[in-house]
One Martini backbone bead per residue (centre of mass of N, CA, C, O) as a GRO file, in nm:
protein
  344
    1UNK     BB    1   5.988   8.976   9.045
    2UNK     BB    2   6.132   8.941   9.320
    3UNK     BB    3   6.372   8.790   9.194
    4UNK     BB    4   6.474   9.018   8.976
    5UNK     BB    5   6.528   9.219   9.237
    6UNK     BB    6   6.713   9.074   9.374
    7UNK     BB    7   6.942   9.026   9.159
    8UNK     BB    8   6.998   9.314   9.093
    9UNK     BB    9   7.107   9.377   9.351
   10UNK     BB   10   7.352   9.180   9.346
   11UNK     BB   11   7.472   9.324   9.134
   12UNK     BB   12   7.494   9.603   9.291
   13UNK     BB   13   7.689   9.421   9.482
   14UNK     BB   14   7.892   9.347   9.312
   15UNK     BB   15   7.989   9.615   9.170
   16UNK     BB   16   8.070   9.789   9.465
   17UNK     BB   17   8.274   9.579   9.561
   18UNK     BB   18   8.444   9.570   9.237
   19UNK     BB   19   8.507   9.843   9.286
   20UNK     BB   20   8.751  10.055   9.380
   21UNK     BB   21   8.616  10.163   9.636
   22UNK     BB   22   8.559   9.902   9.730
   23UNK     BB   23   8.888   9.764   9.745
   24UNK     BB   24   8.960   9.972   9.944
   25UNK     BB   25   8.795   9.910  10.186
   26UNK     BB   26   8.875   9.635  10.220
   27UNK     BB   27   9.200   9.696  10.275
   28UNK     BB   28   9.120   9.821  10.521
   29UNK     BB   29   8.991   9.648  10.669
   30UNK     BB   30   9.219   9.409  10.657
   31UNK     BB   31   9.403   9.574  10.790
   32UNK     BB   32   9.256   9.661  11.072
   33UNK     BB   33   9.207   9.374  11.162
   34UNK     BB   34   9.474   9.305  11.218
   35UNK     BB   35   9.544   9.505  11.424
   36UNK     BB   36   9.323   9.368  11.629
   37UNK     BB   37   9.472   9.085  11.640
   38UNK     BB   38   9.715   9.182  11.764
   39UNK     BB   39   9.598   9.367  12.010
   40UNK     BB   40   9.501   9.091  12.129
   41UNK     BB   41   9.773   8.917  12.117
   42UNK     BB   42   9.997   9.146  12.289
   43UNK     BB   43  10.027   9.387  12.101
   44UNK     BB   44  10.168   9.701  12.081
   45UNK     BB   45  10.094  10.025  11.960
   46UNK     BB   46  10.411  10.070  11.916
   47UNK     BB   47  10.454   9.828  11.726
   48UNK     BB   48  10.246   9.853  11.515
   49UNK     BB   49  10.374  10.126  11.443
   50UNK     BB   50  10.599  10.020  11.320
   51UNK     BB   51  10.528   9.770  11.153
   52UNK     BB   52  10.399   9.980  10.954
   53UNK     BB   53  10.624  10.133  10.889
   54UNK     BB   54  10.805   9.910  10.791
   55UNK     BB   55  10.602   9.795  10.575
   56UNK     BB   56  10.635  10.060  10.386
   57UNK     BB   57  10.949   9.993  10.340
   58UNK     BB   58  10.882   9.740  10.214
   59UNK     BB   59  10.668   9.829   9.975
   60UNK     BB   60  10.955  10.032   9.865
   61UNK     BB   61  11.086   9.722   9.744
   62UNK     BB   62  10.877   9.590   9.589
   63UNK     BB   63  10.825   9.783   9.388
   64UNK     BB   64  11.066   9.840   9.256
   65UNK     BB   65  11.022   9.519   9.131
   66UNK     BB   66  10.707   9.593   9.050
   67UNK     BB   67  10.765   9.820   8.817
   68UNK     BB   68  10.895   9.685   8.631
   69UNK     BB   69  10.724   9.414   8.623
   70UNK     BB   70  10.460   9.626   8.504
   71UNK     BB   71  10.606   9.739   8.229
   72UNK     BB   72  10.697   9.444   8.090
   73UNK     BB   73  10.415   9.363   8.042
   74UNK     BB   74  10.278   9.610   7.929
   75UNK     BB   75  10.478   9.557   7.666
   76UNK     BB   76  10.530   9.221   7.650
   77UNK     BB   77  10.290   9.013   7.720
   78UNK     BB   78  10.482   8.907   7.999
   79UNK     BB   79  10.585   8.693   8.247
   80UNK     BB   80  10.865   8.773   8.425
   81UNK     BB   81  11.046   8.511   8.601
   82UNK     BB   82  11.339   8.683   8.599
   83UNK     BB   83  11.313   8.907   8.764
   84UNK     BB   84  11.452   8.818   9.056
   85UNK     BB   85  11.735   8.780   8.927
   86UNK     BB   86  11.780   9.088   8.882
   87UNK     BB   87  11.758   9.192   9.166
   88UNK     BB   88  12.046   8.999   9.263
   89UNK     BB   89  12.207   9.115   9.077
   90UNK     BB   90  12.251   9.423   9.137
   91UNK     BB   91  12.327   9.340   9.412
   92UNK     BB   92  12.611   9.220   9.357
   93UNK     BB   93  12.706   9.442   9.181
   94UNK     BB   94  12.774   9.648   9.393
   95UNK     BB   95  12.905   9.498   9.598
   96UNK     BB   96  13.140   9.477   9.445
   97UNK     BB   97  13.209   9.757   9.434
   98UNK     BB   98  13.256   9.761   9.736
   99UNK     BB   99  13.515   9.598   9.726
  100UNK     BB  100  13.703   9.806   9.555
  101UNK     BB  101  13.653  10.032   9.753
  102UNK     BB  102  13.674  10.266   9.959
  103UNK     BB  103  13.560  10.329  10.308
  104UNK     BB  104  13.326  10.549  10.406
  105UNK     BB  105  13.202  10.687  10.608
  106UNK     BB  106  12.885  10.784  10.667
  107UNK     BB  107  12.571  10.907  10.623
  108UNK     BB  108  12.453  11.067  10.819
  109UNK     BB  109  12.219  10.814  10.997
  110UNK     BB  110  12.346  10.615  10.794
  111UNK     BB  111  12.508  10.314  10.682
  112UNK     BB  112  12.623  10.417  10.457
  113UNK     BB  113  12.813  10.500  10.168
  114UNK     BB  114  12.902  10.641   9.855
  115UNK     BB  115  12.991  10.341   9.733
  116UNK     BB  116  12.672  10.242   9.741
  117UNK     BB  117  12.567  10.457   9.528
  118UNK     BB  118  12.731  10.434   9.332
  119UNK     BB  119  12.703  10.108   9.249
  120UNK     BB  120  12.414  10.169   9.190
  121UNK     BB  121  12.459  10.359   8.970
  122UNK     BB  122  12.587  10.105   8.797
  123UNK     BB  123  12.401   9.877   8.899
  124UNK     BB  124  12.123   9.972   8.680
  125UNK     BB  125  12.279   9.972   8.359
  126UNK     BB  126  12.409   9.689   8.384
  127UNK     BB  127  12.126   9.517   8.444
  128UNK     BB  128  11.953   9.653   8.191
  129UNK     BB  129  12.184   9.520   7.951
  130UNK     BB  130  12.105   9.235   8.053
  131UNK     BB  131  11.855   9.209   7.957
  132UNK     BB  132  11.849   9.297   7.674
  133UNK     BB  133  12.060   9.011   7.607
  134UNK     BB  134  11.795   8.851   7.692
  135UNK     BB  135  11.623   8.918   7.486
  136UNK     BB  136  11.772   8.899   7.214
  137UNK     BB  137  11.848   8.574   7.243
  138UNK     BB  138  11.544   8.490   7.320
  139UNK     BB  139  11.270   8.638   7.323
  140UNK     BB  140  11.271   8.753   7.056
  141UNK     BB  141  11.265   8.467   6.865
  142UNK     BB  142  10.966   8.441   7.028
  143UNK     BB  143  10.837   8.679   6.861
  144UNK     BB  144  10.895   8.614   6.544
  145UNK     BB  145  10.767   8.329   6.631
  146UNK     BB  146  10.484   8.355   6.748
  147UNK     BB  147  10.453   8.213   7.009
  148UNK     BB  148  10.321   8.122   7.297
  149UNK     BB  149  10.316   8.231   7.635
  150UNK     BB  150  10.425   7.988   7.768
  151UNK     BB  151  10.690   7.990   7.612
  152UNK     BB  152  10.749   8.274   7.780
  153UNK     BB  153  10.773   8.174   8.068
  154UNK     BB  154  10.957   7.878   8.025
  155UNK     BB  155  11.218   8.085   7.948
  156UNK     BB  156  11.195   8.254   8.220
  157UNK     BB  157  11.261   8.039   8.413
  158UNK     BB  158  11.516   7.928   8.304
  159UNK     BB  159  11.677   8.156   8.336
  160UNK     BB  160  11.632   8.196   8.658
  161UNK     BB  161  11.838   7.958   8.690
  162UNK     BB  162  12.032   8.040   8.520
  163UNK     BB  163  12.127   8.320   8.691
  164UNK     BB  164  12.172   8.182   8.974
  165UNK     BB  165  12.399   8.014   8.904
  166UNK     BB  166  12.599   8.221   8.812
  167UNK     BB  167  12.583   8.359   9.120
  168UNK     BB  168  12.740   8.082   9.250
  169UNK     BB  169  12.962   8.112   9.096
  170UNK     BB  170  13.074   8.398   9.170
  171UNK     BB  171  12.940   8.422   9.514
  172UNK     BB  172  12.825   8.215   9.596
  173UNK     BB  173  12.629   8.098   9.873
  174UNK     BB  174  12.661   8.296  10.089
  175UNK     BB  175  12.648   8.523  10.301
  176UNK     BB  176  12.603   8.917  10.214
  177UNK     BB  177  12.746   9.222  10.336
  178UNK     BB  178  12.806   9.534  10.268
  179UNK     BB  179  12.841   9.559  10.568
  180UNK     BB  180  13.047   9.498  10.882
  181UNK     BB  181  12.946   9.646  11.180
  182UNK     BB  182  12.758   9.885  11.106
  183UNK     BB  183  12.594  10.099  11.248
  184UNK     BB  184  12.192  10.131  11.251
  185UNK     BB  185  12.034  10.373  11.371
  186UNK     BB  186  11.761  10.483  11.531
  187UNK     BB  187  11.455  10.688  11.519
  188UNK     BB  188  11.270  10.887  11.673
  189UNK     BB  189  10.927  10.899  11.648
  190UNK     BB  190  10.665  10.977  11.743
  191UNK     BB  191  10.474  10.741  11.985
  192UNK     BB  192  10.771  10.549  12.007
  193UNK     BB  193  10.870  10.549  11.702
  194UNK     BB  194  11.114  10.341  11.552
  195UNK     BB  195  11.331  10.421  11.276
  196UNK     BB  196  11.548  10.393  11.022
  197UNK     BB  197  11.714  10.549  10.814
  198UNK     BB  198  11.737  10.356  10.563
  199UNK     BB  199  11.392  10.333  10.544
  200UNK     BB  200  11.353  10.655  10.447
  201UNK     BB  201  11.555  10.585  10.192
  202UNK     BB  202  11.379  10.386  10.043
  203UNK     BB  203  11.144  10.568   9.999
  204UNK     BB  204  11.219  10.781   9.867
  205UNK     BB  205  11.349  10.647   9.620
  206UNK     BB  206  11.075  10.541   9.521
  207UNK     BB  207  10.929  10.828   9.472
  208UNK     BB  208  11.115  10.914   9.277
  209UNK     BB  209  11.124  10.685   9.073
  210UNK     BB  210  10.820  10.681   8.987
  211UNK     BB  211  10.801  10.988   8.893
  212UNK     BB  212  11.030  10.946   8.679
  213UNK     BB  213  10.838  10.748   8.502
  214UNK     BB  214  10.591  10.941   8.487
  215UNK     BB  215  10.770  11.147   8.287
  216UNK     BB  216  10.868  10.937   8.077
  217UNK     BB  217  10.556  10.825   8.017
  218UNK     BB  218  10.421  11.184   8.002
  219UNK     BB  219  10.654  11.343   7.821
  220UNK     BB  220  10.809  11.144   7.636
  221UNK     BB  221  10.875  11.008   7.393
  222UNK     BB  222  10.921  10.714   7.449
  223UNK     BB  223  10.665  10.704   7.643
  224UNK     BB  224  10.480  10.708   7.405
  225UNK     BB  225  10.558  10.478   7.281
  226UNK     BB  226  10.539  10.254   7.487
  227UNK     BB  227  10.230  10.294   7.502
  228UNK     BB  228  10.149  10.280   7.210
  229UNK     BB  229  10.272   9.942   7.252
  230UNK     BB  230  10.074   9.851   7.469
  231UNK     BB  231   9.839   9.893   7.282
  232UNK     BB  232   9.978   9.878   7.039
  233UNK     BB  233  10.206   9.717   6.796
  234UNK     BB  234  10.106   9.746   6.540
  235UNK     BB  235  10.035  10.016   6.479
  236UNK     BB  236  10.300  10.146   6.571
  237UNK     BB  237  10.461  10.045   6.332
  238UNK     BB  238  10.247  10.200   6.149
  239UNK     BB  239  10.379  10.498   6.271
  240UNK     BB  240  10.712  10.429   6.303
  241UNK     BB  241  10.740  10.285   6.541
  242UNK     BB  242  11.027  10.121   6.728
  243UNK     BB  243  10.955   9.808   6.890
  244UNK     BB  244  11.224   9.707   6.974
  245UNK     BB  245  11.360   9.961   7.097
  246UNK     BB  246  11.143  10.005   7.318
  247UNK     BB  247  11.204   9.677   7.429
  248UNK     BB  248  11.482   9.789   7.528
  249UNK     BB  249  11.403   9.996   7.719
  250UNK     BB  250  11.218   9.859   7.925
  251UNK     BB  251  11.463   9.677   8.003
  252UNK     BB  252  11.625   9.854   8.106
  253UNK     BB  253  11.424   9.978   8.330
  254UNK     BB  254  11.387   9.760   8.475
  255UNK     BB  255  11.638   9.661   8.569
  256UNK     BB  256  11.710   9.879   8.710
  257UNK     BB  257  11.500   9.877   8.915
  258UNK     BB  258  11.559   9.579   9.014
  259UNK     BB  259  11.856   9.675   9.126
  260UNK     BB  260  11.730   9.920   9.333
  261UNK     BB  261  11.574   9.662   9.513
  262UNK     BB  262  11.840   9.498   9.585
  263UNK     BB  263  11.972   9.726   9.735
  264UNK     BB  264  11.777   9.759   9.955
  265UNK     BB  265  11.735   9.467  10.058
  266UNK     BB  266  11.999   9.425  10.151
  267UNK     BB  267  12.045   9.696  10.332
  268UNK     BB  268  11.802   9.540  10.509
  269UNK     BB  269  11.953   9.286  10.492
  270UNK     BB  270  12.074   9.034  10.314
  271UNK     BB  271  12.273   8.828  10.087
  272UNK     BB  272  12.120   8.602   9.834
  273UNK     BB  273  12.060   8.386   9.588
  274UNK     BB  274  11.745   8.391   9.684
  275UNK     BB  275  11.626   8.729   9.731
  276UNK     BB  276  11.424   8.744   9.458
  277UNK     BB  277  11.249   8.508   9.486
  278UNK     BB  278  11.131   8.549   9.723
  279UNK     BB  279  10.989   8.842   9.604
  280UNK     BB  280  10.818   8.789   9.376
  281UNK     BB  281  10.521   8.727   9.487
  282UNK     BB  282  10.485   9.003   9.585
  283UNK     BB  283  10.510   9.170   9.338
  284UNK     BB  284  10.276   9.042   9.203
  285UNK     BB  285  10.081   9.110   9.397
  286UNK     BB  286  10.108   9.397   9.378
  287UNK     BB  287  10.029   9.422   9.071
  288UNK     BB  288   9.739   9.293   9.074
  289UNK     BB  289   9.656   9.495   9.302
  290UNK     BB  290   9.735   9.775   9.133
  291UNK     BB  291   9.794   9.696   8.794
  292UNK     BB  292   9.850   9.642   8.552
  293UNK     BB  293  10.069   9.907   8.409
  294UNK     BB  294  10.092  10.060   8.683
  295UNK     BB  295  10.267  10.227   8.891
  296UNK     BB  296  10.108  10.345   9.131
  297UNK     BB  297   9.970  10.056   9.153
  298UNK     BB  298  10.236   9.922   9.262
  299UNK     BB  299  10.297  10.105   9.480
  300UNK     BB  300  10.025  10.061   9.642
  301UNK     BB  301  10.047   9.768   9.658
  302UNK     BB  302  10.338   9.725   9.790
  303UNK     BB  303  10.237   9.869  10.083
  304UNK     BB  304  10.020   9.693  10.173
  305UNK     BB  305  10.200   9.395  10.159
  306UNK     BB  306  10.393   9.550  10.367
  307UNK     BB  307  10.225   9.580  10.587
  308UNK     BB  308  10.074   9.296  10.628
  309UNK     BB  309  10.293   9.112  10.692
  310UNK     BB  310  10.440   9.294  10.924
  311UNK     BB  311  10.175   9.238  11.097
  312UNK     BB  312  10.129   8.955  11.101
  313UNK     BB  313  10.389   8.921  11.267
  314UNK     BB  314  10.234   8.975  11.583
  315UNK     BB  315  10.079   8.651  11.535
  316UNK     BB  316  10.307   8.561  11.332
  317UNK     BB  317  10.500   8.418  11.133
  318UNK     BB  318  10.720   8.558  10.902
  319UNK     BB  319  10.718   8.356  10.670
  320UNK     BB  320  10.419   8.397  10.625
  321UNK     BB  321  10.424   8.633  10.433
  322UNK     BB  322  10.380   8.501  10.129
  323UNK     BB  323  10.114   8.390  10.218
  324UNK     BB  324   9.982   8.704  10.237
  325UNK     BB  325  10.019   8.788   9.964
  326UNK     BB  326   9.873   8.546   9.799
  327UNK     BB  327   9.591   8.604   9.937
  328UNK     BB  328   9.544   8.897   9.800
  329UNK     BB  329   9.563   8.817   9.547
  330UNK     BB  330   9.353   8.606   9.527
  331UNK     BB  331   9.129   8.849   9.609
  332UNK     BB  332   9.157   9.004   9.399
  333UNK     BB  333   9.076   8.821   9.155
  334UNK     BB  334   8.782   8.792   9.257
  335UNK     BB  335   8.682   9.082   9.291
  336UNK     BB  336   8.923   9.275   9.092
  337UNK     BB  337   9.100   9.183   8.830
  338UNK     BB  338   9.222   9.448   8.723
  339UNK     BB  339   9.254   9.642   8.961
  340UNK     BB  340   9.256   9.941   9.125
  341UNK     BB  341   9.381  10.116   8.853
  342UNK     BB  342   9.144  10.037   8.669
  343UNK     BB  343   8.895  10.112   8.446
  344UNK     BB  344   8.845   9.795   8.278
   0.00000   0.00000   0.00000
């Protein structure tokens, strides 16, 4: 009898150490755990506290590629491994676009200036309108054909390779940066923490993107299309929803997504073709940690992942941030394999 209440309990206590409340109490214990690590090794508290808002905007271009990232697995029911050459083609296709415009002021204490975002604003239905013709040349295909999953995970890898050497082939291996040379000053806010001006346009950006994806599929005839295809495409065709056309939406809000994170991603450190590749990783392990198919959850994932690297640097090398991300998720899967915002 003894042996059976307590086998009960530790049920009960594996069921809420895996609930919501209990993974979101343990993601912060293991962010405060890093703070305190840090400020044992002789991080100071002004340095942790600029590293966790740097983390923040760090969080909010993982998020812009985990965004796509985990859209298109819940409509299309597979890892796109060529999602972070999406990422890199954006960025890219953007600089094309500045190099061809006359160089603006920069905006208030912004370093770009107007043709930076003209050049995101083109270079995001541009990436989207590429993935569109990667799904039908090759997805499309894989899907009449009825594959197995792998077979689509090993077709989107291939791609990914594909997609980088055209990227090599058009603009070299070279580092390459939207500006050279053009400062971008410091904002000093309470507590003596300095922020660039910079990264509070990539999280405010992130914040747009993300309400404007739940408005449009929380409220408009597609995003009910696209939401009752993630649910059931069998269904749904039977419903007279068209899910190729469903398909072809996702792709493009997906790569759009992915272009307006490369060229945040860009704009914070410099152009590389494999700056994708990098980022691949940690969108990843945002998506898992906080549910895939959830926008909210993948920004919310993607904010923790980037606090946690961030954090991290101030007692190790930061190389190994990709190495921090991949612990999270692997503790994500062990904990609770849904994510953080499933509910089932």
């Amino acid at each position: 009898m003894d042996k059976t209440l307590a086998a009960q309990q530790r049920t009960r206590l594996r069921e809420k150490l895996g609930g919501r409340a209990g993974m979101g109490a343990g993601l912060l214990l293991i962010l405060i755990v890093m703070w305190l690590m840090g400020l044992g090794l002789g991080a100071g508290l002004q340095q942790l506290l600029s590293l966790t808002i740097w983390g923040i905007m760090l969080g909010g271009i993982i998020a812009l590629g985990g965004v796509g990232l985990t859209l298109c697995y819940g409509v299309l029911k597979f890892p796109n491994f060529a999602h972070g050459e999406l990422v890199t083609l954006g960025a890219y296709i953007t600089f094309a676009i500045i190099q061809m415009l006359p160089k603006s002021a920069p905006i208030w204490h912004f370093s770009f200036g107007w043709e930076l975002l003209l050049g995101m604003v083109i270079a995001m239905p541009v990436t989207g309108l590429v993935a569109v013709v990667i799904d039908r040349l090759l997805y499309r295909r894989l899907r009449v054909a009825k594959s197995a999953l792998v077979l689509f995970a090993m077709a989107s890898l291939g791609m990914a390779f594909f997609l980088r050497s055209v990227i090599y082939l058009l603009w070299g291996s070279d580092f390459h940066f939207f500006y050279v040379g053009r400062a971008n000053p410091a904002l000093h806010l309470p507590l003596g923490v300095r922020v660039q001006a910079d990264q509070l346009f990539v999280f405010g950006l992130v914040v747009v993107l993300v309400v404007l994806l739940y408005l449009l599929l929380a409220k408009t005839k597609v995003g009910k299309a696209m939401r009752a295809t993630a649910d059931n495409p069998d269904l749904a065709q039977v419903r007279g929803i068209n899910t190729e056309r469903i398909n072809a939406w996702t792709w493009m809000i997906g790569g759009g997504l992915a272009a307006a994170g490369g060229v945040m991603y860009g704009l914070a450190s410099q152009l590389r073709p494999d700056m994708g590749f990098t980022l691949l990783l940690p969108m990843f392990a945002a998506v898992i940690l906080g549910s895939i198919g959830s926008a909210f959850g993948a920004l919310a994932g993607a904010i923790v992942i980037g606090i946690a690297m961030q954090v991290t640097s101030s007692f190790m090398s930061p190389a190994y941030g990709p190495a921090v991300a991949f612990a999270l998720m692997v503790l994500a899967l062990i904990v609770r394999p849904q994510g953080l915002f499933a509910d089932k």
